[in-house]
Coordinates of C-alpha atoms and ligand atoms in Angstrom, one line a residue:
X183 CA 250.3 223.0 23.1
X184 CA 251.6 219.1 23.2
X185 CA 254.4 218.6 20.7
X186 CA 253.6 215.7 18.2
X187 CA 256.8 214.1 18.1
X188 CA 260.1 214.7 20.6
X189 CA 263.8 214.2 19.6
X190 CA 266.6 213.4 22.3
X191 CA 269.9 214.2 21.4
X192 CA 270.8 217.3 19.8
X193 CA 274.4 216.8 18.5
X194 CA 275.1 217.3 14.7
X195 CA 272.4 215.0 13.0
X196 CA 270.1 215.7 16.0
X197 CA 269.7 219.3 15.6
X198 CA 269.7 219.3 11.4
X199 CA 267.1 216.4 11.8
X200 CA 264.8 218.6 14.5
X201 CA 265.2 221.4 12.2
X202 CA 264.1 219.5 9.3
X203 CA 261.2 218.0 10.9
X204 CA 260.1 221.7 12.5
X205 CA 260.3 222.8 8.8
X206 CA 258.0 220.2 7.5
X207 CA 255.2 221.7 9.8
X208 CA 255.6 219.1 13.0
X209 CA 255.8 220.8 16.4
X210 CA 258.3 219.0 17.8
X211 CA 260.0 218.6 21.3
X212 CA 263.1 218.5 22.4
X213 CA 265.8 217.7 24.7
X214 CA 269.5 217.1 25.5
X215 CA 272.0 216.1 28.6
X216 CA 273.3 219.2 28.7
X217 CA 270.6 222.2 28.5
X218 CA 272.7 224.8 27.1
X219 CA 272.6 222.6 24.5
X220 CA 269.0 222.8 23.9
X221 CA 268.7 226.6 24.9
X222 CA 271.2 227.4 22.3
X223 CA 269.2 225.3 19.6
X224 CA 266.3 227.4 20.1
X225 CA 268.1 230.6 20.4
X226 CA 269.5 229.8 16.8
X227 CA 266.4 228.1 15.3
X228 CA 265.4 231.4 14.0
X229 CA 261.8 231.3 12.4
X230 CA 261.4 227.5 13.2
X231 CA 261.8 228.3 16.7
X232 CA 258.0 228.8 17.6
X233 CA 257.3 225.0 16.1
X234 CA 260.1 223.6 18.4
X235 CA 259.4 223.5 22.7
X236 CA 263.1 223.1 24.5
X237 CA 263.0 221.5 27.4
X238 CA 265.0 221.4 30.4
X239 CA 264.0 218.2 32.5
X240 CA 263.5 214.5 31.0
X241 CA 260.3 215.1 32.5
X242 CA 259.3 218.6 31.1
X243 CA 260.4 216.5 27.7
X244 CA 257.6 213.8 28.0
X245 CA 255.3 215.9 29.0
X246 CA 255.7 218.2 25.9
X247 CA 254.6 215.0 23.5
X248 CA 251.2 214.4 22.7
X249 CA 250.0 211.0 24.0
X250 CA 250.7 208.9 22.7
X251 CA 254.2 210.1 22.3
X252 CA 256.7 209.5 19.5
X253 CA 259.7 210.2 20.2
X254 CA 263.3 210.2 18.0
X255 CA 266.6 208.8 19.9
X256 CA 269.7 210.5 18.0
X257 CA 272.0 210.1 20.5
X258 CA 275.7 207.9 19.8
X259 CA 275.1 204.4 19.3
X260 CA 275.7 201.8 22.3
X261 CA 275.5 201.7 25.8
X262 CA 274.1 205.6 25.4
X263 CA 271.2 204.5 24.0
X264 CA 270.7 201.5 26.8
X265 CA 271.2 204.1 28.9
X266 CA 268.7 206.9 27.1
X267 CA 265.9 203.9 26.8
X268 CA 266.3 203.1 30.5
X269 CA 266.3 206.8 31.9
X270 CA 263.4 206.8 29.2
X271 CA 261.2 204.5 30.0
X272 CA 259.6 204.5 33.5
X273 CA 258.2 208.2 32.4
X274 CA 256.4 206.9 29.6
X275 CA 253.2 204.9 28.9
X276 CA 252.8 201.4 27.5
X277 CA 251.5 202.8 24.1
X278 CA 254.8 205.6 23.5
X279 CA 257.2 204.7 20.7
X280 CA 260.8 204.7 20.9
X281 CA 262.5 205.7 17.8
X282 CA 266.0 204.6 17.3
X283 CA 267.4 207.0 14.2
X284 CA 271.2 206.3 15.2
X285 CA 273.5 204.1 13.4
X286 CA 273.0 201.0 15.8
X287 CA 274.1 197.5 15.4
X288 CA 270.8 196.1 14.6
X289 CA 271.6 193.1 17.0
X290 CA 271.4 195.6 19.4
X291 CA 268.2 196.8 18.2
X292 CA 266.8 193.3 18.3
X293 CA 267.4 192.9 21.0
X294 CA 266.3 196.4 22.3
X295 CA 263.1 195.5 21.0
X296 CA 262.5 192.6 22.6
X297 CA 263.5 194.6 25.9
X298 CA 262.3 197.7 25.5
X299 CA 259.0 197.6 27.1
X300 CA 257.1 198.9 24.8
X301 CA 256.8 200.1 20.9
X302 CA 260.3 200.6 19.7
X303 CA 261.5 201.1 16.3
X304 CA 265.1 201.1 14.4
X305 CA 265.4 203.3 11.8
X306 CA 268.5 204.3 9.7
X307 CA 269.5 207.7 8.8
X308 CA 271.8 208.5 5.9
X309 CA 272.9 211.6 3.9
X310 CA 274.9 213.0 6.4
X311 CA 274.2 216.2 8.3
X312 CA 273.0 217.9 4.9
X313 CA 270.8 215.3 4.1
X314 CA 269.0 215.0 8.0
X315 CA 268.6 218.7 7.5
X316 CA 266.8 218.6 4.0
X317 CA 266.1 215.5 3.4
X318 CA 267.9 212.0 4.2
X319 CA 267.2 208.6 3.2
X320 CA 265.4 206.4 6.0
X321 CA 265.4 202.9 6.4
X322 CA 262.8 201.2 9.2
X323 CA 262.5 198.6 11.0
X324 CA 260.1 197.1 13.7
X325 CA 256.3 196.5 13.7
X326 CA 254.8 197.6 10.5
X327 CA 252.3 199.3 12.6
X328 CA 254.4 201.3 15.0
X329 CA 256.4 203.1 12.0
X330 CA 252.7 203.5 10.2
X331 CA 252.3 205.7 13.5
X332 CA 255.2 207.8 12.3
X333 CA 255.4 207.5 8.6
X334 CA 254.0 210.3 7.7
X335 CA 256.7 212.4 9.1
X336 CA 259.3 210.1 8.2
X337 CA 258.3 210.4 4.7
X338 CA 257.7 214.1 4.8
X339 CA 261.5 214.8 6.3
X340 CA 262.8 212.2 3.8
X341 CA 264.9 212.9 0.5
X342 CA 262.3 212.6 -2.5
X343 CA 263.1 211.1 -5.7
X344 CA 260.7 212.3 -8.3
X345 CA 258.6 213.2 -6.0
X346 CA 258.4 209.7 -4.3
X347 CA 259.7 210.1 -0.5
X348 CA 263.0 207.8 0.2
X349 CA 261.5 206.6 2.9
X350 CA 260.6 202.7 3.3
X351 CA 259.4 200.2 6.1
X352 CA 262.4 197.5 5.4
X353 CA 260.9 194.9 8.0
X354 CA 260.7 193.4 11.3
X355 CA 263.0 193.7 14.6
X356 CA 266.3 195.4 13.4
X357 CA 265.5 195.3 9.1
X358 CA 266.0 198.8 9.0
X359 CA 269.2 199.1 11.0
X360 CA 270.7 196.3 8.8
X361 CA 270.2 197.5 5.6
X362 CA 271.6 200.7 6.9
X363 CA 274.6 198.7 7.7
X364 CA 275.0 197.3 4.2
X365 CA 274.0 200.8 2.9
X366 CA 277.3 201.8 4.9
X367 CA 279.4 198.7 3.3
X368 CA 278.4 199.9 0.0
X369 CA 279.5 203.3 1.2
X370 CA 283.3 201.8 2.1
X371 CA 283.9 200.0 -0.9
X372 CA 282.3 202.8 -3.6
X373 CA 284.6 205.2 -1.3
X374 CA 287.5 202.4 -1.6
X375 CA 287.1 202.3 -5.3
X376 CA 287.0 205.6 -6.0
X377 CA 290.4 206.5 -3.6
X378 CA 292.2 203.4 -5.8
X379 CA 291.3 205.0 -9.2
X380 CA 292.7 208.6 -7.7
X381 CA 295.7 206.6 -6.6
X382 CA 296.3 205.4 -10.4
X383 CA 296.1 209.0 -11.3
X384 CA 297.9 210.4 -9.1
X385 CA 300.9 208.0 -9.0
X386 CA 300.8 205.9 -12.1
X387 CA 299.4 208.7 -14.5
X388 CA 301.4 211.7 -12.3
X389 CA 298.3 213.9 -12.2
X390 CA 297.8 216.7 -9.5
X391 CA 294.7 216.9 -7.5
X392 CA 293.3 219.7 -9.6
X393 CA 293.4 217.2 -12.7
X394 CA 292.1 214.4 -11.0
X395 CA 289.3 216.6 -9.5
X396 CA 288.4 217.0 -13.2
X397 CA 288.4 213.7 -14.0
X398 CA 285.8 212.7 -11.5
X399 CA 283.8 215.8 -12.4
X400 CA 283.7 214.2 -15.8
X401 CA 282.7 210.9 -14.9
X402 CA 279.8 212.6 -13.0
X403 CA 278.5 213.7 -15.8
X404 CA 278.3 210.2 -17.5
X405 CA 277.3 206.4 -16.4
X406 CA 279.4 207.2 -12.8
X407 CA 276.9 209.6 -12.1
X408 CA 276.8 210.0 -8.5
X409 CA 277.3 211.9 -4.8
X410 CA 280.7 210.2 -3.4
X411 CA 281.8 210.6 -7.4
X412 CA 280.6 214.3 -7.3
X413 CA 282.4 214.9 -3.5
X414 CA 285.7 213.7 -5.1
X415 CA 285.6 215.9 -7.6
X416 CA 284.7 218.3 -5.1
X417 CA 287.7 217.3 -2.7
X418 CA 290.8 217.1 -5.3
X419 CA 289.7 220.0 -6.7
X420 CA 289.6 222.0 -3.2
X421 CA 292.3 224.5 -2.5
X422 CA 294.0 224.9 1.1
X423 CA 293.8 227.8 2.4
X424 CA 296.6 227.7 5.0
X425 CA 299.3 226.5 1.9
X426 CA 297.7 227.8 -1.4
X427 CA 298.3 224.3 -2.7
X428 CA 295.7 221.6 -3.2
X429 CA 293.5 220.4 0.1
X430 CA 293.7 217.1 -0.8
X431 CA 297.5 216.5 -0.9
X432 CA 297.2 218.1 3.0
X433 CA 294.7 215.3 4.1
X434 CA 296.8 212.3 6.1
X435 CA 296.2 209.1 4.6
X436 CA 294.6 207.1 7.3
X437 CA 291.0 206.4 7.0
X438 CA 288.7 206.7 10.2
X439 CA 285.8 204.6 10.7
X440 CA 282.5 204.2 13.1
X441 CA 282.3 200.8 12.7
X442 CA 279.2 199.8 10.4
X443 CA 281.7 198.6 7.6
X444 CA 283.1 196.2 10.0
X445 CA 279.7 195.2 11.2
X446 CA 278.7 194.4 7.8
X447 CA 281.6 192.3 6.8
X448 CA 281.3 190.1 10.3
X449 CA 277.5 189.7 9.1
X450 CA 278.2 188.5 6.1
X451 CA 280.5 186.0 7.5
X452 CA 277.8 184.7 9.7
X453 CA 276.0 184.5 6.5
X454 CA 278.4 183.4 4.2
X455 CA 277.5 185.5 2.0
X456 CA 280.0 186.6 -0.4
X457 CA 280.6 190.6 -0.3
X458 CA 284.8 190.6 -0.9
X459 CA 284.8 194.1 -2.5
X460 CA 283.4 195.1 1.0
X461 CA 285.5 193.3 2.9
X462 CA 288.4 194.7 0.9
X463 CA 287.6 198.4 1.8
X464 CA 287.1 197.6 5.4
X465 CA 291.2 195.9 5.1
X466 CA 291.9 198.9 3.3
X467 CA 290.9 201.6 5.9
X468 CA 292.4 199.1 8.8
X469 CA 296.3 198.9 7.1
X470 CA 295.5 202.7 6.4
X471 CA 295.7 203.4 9.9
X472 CA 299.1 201.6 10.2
X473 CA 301.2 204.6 9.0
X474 CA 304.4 203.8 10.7
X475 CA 304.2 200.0 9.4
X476 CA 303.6 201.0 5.9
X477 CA 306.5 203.8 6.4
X478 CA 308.9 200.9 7.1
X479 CA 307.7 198.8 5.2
X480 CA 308.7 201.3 2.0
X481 CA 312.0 201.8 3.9
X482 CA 312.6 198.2 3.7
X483 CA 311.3 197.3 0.0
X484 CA 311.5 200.2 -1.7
X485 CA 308.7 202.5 -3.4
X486 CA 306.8 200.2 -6.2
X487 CA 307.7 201.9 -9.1
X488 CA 304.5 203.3 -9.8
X489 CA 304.9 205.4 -12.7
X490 CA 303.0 204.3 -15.5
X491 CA 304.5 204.7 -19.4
X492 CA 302.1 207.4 -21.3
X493 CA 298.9 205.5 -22.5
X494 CA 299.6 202.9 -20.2
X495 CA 295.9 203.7 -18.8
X496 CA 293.6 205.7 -20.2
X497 CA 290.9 207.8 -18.2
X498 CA 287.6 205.8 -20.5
X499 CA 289.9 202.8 -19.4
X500 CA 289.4 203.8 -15.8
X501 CA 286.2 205.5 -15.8
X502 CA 284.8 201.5 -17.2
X503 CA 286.9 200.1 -14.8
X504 CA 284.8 202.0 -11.9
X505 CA 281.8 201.3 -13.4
X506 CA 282.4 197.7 -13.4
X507 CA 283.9 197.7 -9.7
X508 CA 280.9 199.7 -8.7
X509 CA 278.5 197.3 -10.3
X510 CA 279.8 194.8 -8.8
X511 CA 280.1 196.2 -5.2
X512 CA 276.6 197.1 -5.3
X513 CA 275.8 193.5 -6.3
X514 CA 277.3 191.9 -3.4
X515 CA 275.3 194.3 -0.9
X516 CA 272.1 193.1 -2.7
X517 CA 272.9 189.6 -2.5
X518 CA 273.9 189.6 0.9
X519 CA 270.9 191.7 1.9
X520 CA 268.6 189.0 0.2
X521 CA 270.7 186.4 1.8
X522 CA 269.6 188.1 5.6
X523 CA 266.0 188.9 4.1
X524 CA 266.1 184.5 3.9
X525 CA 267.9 183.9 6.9
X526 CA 266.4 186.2 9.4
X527 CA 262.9 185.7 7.7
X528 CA 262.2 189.4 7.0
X529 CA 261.3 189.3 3.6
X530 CA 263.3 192.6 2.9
X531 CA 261.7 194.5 0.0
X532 CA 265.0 194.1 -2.4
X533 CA 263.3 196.7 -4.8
X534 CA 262.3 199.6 -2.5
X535 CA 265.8 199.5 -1.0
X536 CA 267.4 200.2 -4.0
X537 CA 264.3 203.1 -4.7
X538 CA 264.8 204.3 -0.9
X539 CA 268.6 204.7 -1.9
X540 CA 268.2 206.9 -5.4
X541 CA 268.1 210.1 -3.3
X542 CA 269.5 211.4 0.3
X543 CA 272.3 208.9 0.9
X544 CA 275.3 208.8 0.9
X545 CA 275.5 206.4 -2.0
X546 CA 272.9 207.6 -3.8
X547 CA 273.6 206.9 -7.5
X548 CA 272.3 206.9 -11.2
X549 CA 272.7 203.5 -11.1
X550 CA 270.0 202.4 -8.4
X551 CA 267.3 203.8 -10.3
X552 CA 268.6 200.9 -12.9
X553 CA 269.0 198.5 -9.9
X554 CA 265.5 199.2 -8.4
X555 CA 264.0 198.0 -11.9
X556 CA 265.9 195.0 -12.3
X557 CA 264.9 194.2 -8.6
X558 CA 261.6 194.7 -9.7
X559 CA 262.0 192.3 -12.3
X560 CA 263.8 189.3 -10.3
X561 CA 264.5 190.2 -6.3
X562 CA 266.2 187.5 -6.3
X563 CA 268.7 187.3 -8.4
X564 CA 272.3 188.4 -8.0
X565 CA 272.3 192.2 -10.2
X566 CA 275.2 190.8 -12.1
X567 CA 272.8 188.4 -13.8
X568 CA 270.1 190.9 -14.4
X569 CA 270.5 191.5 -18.4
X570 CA 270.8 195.9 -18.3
X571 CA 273.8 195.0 -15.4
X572 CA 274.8 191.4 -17.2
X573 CA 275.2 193.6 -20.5
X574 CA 277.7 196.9 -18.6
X575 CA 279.6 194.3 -17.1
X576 CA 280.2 192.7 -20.9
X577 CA 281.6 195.5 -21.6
X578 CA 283.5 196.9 -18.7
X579 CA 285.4 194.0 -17.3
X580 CA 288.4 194.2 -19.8
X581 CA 288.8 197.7 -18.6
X582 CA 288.9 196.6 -14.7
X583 CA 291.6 193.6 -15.8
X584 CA 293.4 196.0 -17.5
X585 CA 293.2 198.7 -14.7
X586 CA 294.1 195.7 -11.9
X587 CA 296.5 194.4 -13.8
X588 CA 298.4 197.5 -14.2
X589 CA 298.3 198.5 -10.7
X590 CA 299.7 195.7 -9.8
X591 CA 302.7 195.5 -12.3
X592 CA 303.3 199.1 -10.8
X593 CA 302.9 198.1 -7.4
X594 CA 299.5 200.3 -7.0
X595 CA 297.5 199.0 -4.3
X596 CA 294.2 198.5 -5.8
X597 CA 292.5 195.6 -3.5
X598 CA 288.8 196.7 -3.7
X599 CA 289.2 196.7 -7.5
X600 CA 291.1 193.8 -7.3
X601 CA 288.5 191.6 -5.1
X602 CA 285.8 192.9 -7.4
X603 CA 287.8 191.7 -10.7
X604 CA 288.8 188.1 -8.8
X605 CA 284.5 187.8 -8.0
X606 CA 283.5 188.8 -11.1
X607 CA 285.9 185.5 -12.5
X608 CA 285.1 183.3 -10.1
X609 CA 281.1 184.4 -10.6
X610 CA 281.8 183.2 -14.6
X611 CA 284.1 179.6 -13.8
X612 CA 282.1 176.7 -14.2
X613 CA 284.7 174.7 -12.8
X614 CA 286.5 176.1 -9.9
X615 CA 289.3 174.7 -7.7
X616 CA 287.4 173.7 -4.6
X617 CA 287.8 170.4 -5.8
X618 CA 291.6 170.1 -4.6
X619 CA 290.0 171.7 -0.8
X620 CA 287.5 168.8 -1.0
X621 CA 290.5 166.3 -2.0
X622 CA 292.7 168.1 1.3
X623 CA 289.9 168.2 3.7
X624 CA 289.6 164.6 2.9
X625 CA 293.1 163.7 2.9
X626 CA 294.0 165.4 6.3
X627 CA 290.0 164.3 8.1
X628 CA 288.5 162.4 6.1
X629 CA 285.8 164.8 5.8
X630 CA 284.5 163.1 2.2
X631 CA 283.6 164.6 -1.3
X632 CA 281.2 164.4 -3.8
X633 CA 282.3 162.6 -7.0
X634 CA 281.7 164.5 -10.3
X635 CA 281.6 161.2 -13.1
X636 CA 278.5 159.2 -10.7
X637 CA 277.2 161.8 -8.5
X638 CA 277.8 160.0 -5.2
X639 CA 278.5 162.0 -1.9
X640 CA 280.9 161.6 1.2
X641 CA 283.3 159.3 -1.0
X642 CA 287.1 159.4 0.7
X643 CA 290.8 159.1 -1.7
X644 CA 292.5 155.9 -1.6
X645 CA 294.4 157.8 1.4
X646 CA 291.9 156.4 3.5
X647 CA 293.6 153.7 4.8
Ligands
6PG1720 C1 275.4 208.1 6.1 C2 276.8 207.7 6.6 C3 276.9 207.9 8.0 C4 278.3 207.4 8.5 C5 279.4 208.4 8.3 C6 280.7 207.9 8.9 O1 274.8 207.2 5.5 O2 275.0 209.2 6.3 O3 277.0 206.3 6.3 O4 275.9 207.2 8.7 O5 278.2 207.2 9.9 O6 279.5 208.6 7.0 O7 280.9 206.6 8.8 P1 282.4 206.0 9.1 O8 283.0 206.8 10.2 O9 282.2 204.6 9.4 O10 283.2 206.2 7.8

């Protein structure tokens, strides 16, 4: 019996993600490089097994699918899935859909469409290996009609908020691999934020990880509610094993990263779109890496003080100080995806990105299911302006100056907070300071400037000679 949909690639998310889809009720088809692989994925598919065909051969693969064939690439992203497409496509006919479920640059996905002989779809995947096993969030992008050939099982695998599946058609060419990006530059700076707030804890408030773990299972229970709040709950309050003291304090401190952070800070440049909280977590993780620097550099200056004076900070301060940071991080992924949507002419569907996000990924949040309604009302508009946002930010901001502020007169490193504190100022200044660039620019290039008493444009300083 033909197989109605085939996956390629049966590492971590490959295999959770076939198992997922067998569950649903799909007979699926699969295949990997190496066929132990695939022989040991059926041996321990247990009663899904009889809904899934191994195969040994590319060939053997393709001719498992039903025609005509859908089939799931979740092999790494790159020149492996050049590679996959191109070993891929002289077996198949014209009509057979590629689906790309990796986390690919969605230039690269562009431009795989426009090379890829044939239907081809990009489609992000988030929720880690827990959520591609029972249920992720999934982002698409192509032709509307080629993912309307798959939807169905897309949406059946998907996460479900409510009951409504968390998975979306974002847009044309490479949509859904970009707003998987900026799902993932979220991802950095809610992560960022969160590690800055445990770093006022644990060295200007002198908790240990137990204590901070039940901080952040606190705030999960309130306005903060969220996974990556709930995981760091779940990761101070973790217990090592091998030393009996707290995982956590184990853990070296340099950050790894894939690469989509960076991707979506480079984008936004090409944009110019605004997203500095972003931008700050993808800094952060980089100088992470630099242990040995940041060893010498303590050598040579000193430890900051750090230690805060009781009552210096309270938890409520920093608990409104994360809110606010998180608003305001979320807000600049918003605006920047609506900037693309304009830029790239893909009319991205602001609101169902936020819905597609309430369950199965990574940031999945209370607050999107807030965000998806003021989307609703106004796509367009930057989510600090939306009135339910407008109105937490009112009465948050205070808390993330006093929080910055702090950190930095204890010599806490705090630059996601920080970048999110400086946007939301400049965001409320009428009258910034661009005005002395404008008078430089013109000064050293005669580059010209608009006059702010008559209105007139490209007007030069007396300088001009
Ligand atoms: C998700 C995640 C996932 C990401 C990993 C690691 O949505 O499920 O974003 O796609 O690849 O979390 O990412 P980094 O290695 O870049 O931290």
């Amino acid at each position: 019996m033909s197989s109605e949909i085939g996956l390629i690639g049966l590492g971590t998310m490959g295999s959770a993600l076939a198992l997922n889809i067998a569950e649903k009720g799909f007979d699926i088809a699969v295949w990997n490089r190496t066929a132990q692989v695939t022989q040991d994925f059926h041996a321990e598919a247990g009663e899904l097994a009889p809904r899934i065909t191994p195969t040994e051969t590319l060939g053997d693969f393709v001719a498992a699918l039903a025609t005509p064939r859908a089939i799931i690439l979740m092999v790494p992203a790159g020149e492996i899935v050049d590679a996959q497409i191109a070993a891929l496509r002289p077996l198949l006919d014209a009509n057979d859909l590629i689906i790309d479920a990796g986390n690919a640059n969605f230039h690269d996905t562009n431009r795989r469409m426009r090379d890829a002989f044939g239907p081809f779809l990009g489609v992000g995947v988030s929720g880690g290996e827990e959520g591609a096993r029972h249920g992720p969030s999934i982002m698409g992008g192509g032709k509307r009609e080629d993912w309307d050939r798959v939807a169905h099982i897309l949406e059946a695998i998907s996460a479900k908020y409510e009951g409504t599946p968390c998975a979306t058609w974002m847009g044309e060419e490479g949509a859904g691999h970009f707003v998987k990006a900026v799902h993932n530059g979220i991802e950095y700076a809610d992560m960022q934020m969160i590690a800055e707030t445990y770093g006022v804890l644990r060295d200007g408030m002198g908790y240990e990880a137990p204590a901070v773990g039940k901080v952040f299972d606190r705030w999960n229970e309130g306005p903060l509610r969220s996974y990556l709040v709930e995981i760091s709950g779940k990761v101070a309050g973790t217990t090592d094993p091998a030393t009996g003291g707290p995982l956590l304090d184990v853990i070296v401190d340099a950050a790894g990263q894939k690469g989509t952070g960076r991707w979506t800070v480079i984008e936004a440049q090409h944009l110019a779109a605004p997203i500095p909280a972003i931008e700050a977590a993808v800094v952060a993780r980089n100088l992470s890496s630099r242990r040995d620097t940041r060893a010498s550099g303590e050598a040579l200056f000193g430890a900051a003080p750090k230690a805060m004076a009781k009552g210096t900070v309270s938890e409520d301060a920093l608990e409104q100080a994360l809110i606010c940071g998180k608003i305001l991080c979320y807000a600049q992924g918003f605006i920047m995806i609506s900037a693309a949507s304009e830029a790239f002419g893909w009319k991205l569907p602001l609101p169902d990105i936020a819905r597609v996000w309430r369950e199965g990924c990574i940031i999945r949040s209370d607050m999107l299911n807030d965000m998806a309604d003021a989307l609703t009302d106004n796509p367009a508009q930057n989510l600090m302006f939306a009135p339910y946002f407008a109105d937490q930010l009112t009465q948050t901001h205070d808390a993330l100056r006093q929080v910055v502020a702090q950190a930095a007169l204890h010599g806490i490193a705090a630059p996601a907070l920080g970048s999110g504190l400086a946007y939301f100022d400049a965001m409320r200044t009428a009258r910034g300071t661009a005005n002395m660039i404008q008078g430089q620019r013109d000064f050293f290039g005669l580059h010209g400037f608009a006059r702010l008493d008559d209105g007139s444009t490209d007007q030069h300083g007396p300088w001009a000679g």
